[in-house]
Short mmCIF file of C-alpha atoms in Angstrom, two decimals:
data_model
loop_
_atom_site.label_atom_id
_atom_site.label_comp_id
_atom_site.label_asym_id
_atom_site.label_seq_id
_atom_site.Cartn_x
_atom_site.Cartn_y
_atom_site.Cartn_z
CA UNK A 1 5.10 6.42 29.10
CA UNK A 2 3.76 3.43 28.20
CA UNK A 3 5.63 1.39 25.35
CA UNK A 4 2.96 -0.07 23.00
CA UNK A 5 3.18 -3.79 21.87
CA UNK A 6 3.73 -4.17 18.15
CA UNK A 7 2.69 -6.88 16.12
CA UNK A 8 5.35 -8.87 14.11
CA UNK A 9 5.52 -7.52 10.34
CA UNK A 10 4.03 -9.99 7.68
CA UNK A 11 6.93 -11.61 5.28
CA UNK A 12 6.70 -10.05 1.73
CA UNK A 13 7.80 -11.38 -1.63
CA UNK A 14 7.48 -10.78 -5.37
CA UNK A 15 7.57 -13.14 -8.22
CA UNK A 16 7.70 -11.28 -11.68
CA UNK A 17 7.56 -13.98 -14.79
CA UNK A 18 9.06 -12.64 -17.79
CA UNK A 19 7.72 -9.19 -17.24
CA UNK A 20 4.20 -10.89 -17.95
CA UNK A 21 2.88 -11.69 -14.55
CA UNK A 22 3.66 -10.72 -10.81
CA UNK A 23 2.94 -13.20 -7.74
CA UNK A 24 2.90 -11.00 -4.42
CA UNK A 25 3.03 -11.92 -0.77
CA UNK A 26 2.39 -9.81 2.46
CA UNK A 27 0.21 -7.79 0.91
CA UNK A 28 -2.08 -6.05 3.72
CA UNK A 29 -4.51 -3.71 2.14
CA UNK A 30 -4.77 -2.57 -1.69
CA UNK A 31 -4.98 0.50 -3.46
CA UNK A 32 -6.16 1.92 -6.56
CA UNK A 33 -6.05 0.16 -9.28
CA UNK A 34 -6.39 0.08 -13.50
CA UNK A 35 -5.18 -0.93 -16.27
CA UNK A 36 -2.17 1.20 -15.80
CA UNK A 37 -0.94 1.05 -12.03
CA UNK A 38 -1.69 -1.09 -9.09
CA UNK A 39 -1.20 0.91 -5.33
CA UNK A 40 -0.43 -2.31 -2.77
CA UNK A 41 0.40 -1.70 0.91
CA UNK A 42 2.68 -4.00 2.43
CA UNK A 43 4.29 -3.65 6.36
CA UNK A 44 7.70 -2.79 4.51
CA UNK A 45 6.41 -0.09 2.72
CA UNK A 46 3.75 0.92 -0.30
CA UNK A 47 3.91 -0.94 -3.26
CA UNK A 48 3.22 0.75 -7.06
CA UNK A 49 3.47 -1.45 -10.37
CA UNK A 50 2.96 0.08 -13.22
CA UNK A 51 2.59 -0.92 -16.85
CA UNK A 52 -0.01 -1.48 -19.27
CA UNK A 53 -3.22 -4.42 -19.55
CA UNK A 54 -3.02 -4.88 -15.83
CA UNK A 55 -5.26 -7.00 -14.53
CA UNK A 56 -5.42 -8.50 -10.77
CA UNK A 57 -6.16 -12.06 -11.72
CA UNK A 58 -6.12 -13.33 -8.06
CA UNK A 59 -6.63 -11.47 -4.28
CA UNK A 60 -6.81 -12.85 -1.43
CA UNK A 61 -6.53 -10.58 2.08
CA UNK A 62 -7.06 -13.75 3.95
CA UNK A 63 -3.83 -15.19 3.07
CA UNK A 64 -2.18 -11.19 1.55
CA UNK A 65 -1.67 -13.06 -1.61
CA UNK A 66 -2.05 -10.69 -4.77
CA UNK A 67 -1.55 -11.97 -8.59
CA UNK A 68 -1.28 -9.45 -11.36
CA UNK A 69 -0.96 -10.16 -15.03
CA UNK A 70 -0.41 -7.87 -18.05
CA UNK A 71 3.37 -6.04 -19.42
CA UNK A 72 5.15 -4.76 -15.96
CA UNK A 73 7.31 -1.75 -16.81
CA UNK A 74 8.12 -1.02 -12.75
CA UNK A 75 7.38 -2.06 -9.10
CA UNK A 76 8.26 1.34 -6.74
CA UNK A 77 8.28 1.38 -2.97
CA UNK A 78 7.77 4.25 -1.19
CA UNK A 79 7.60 4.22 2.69
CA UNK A 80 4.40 3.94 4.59
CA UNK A 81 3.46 7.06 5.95
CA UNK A 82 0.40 8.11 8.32
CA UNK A 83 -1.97 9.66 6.35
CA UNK A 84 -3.46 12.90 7.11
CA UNK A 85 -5.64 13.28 4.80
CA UNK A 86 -6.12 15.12 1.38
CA UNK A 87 -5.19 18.40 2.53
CA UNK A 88 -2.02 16.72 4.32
CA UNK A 89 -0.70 15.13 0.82
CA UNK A 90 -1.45 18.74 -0.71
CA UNK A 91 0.68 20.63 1.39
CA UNK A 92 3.38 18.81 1.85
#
């Protein structure tokens, strides 16, 4: 068997000011997103915020820099999992 060659993971960090603004680093794909909850992938996991008056002032997938402003009520990690597909998430 051959043993594939993985690519370092990219750092990650969060910066939340006063419940008012997140800074995020790392950040290697994006979600959905509104007004209530942002969905960011990172290589440590996925990334929800939720809250309300979300806005992503600033994204950049050049440098995986995401800024987010509005009231931040919670940031929840789940792990990163292959995705199957719809009928995969259904029937799990």
């Amino acid at each position: 068997m051959r043993e594939e060659k993985q690519r370092p993971k990219i750092p990650h960090s969060i910066i939340i000011e006063n419940r008012n603004a997140i800074s995020l680093t790392g950040i290697t794909k994006m979600g959905s997103f509104d007004e209530q909850s942002v969905v960011a992938f990172t290589d440590y996991g996925e990334m929800h915020i939720r809250g309300s008056r979300l806005h992503i002032s600033k994204l950049s997938l050049d440098t995986n820099e995401v800024d987010i402003d509005g009231e931040v009520e919670a940031v929840i990690y789940t792990q990163n999992k292959n995705s199957g597909g719809f009928f995969s998430k259904l029937f799990k």
